[in-house]
GROMACS .gro file of C-alpha atoms in nm:
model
  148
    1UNK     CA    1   1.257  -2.874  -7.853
    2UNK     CA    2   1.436  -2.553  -7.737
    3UNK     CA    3   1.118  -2.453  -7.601
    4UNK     CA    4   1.110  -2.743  -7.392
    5UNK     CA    5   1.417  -2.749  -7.301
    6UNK     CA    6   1.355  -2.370  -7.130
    7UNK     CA    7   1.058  -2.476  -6.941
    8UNK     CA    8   1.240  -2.736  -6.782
    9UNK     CA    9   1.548  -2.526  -6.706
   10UNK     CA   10   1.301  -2.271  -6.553
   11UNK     CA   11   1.125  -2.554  -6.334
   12UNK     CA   12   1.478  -2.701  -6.216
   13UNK     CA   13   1.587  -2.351  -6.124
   14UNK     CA   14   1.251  -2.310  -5.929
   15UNK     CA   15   1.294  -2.597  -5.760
   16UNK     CA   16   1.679  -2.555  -5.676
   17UNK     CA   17   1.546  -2.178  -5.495
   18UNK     CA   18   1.218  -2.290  -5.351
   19UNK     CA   19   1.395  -2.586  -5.155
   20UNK     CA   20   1.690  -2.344  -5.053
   21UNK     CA   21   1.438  -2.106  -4.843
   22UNK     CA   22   1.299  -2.185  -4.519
   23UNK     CA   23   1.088  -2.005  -4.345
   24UNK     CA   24   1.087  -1.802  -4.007
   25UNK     CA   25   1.020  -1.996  -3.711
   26UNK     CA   26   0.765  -1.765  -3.473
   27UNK     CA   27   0.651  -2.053  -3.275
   28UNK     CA   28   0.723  -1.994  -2.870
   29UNK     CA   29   0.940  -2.196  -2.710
   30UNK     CA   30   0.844  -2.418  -2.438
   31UNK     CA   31   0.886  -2.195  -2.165
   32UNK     CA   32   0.832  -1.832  -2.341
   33UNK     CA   33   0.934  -1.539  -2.170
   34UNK     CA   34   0.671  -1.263  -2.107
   35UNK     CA   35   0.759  -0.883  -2.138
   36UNK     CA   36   0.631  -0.674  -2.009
   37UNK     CA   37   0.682  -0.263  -2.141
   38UNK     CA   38   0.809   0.051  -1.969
   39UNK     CA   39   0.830   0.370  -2.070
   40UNK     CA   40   1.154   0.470  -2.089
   41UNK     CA   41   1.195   0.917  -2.123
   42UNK     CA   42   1.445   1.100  -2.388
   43UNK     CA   43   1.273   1.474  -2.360
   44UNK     CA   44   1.178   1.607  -2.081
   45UNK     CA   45   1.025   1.906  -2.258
   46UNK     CA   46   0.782   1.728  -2.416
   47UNK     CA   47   0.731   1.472  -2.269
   48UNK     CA   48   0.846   1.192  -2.473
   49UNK     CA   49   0.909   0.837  -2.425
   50UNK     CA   50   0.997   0.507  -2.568
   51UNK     CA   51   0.851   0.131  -2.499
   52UNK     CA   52   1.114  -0.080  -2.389
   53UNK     CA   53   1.180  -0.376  -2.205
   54UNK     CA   54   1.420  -0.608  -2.001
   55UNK     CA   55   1.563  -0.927  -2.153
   56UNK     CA   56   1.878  -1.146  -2.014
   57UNK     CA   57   1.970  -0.840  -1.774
   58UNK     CA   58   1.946  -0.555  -2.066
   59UNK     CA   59   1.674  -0.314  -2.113
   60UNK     CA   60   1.595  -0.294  -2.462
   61UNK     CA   61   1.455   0.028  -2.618
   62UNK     CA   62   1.209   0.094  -2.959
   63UNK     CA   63   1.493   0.196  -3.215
   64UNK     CA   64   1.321   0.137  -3.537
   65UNK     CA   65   1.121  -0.045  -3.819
   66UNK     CA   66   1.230  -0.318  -4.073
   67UNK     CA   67   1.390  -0.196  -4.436
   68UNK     CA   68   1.275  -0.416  -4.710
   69UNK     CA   69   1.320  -0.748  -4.574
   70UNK     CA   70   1.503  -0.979  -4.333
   71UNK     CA   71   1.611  -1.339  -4.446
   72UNK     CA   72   1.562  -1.645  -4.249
   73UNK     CA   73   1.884  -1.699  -4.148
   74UNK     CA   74   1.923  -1.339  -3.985
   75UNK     CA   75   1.638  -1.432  -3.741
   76UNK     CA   76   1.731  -1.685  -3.458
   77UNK     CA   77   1.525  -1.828  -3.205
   78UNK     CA   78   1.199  -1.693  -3.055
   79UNK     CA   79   1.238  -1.623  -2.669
   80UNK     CA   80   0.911  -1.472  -2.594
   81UNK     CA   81   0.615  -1.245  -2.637
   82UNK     CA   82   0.513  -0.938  -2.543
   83UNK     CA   83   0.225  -0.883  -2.239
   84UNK     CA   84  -0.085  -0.695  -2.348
   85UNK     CA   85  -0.237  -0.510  -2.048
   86UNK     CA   86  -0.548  -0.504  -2.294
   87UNK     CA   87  -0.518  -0.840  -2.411
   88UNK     CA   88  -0.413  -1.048  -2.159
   89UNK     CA   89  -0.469  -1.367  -2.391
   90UNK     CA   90  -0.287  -1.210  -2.710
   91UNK     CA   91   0.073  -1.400  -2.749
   92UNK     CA   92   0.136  -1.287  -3.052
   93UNK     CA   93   0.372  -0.997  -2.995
   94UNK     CA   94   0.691  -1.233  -3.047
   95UNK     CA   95   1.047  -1.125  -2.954
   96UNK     CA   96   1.280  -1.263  -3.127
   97UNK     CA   97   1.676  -1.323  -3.137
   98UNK     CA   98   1.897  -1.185  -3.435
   99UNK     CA   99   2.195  -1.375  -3.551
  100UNK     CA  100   2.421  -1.115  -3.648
  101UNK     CA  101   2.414  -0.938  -3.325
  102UNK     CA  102   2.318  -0.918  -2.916
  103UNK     CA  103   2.240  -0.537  -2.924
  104UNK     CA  104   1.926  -0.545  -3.109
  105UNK     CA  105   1.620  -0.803  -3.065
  106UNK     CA  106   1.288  -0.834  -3.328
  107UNK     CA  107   0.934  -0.806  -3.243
  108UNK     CA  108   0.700  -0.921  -3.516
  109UNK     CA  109   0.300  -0.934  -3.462
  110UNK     CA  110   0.202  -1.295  -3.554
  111UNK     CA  111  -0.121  -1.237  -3.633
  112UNK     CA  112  -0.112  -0.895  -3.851
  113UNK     CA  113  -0.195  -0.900  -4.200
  114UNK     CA  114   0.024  -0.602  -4.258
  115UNK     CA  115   0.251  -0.578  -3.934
  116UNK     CA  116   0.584  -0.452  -3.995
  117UNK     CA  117   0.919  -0.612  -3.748
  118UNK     CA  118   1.024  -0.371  -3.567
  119UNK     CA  119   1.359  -0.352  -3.372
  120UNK     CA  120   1.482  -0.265  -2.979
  121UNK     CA  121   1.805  -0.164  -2.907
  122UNK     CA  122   1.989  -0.243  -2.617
  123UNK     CA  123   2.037   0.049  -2.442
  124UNK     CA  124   2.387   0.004  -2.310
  125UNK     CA  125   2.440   0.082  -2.614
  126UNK     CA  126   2.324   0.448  -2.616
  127UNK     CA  127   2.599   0.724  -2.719
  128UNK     CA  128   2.845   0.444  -2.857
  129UNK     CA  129   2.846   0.360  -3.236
  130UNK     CA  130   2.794   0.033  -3.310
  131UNK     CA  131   2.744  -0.168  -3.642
  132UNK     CA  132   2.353  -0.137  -3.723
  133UNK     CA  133   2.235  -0.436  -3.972
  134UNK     CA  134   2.113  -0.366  -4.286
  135UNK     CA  135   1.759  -0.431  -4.263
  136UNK     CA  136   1.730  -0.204  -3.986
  137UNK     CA  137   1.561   0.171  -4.058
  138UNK     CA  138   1.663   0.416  -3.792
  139UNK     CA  139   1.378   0.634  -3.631
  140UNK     CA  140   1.608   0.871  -3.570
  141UNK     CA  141   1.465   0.902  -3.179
  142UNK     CA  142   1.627   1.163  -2.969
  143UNK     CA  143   1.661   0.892  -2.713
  144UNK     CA  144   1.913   0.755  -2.979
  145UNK     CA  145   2.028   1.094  -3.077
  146UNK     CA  146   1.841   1.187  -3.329
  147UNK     CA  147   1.622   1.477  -3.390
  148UNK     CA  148   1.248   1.271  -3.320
   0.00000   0.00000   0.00000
């Protein structure tokens, strides 16, 4: 009877989380945006540079890689992809909108089996501290002034 009584506890309680999660919604909208990448330059010296790109009048620079993982409702809607000079065809590249904040957006490769989100940074933002979320692993670029 008690043993019962488990297994159906454990089955409610799977039920009760399974039907609180939703998933990530990676699907383009209607009318997706296409970006397309600069280069954007942080050391002269040797040459380096970040991949960037323009959204809603912002240019929006590589600033680093996913930590763990990100929840559903920290992701908001998808407003694009990315434009493959190789690829032409490939929409997979998806930008996507954060909810916690305007001065970072997502990219996340669809179609990867092991493709890490990665993050852009609004680059207004350069040289002023601002609240980084969480799930967000800083590359420590010397375009963001760090030592990269």
């Amino acid at each position: 009877m008690k043993r019962r009584i488990v297994v159906i506890a454990g089955l409610l309680a799977c039920v009760l989380i399974l039907s609180g999660c939703k998933r990530i919604d990676y699907s383009l909208p209607e009318n997706p945006q296409v970006f397309t990448q600069r280069s954007y330059s942080y050391n002269d010296e040797t040459g380096g540079e970040l991949a960037g790109f323009e959204y809603n009048g912002r240019e929006y620079v590589f600033f680093g890689s996913i930590k763990g993982g990100i929840l559903s409702d920290e992701v908001g809607e998808c407003v694009g992809y990315i434009y493959s000079e190789t690829n032409p065809e490939d929409k997979n590249d998806r930008v996507m909108k954060l909810t916690a904040t305007d001065d970072f957006l997502m990219v996340y490769y669809v179609s990867g089996i092991m493709e890490p989100a990665v993050f852009y940074r609004a680059a207004d933002t350069r040289d002023k501290d601002i609240e980084i979320p969480e799930y967000i692993i800083d590359n420590g670029y010397r375009y963001w002034g760090g030592e990269n």
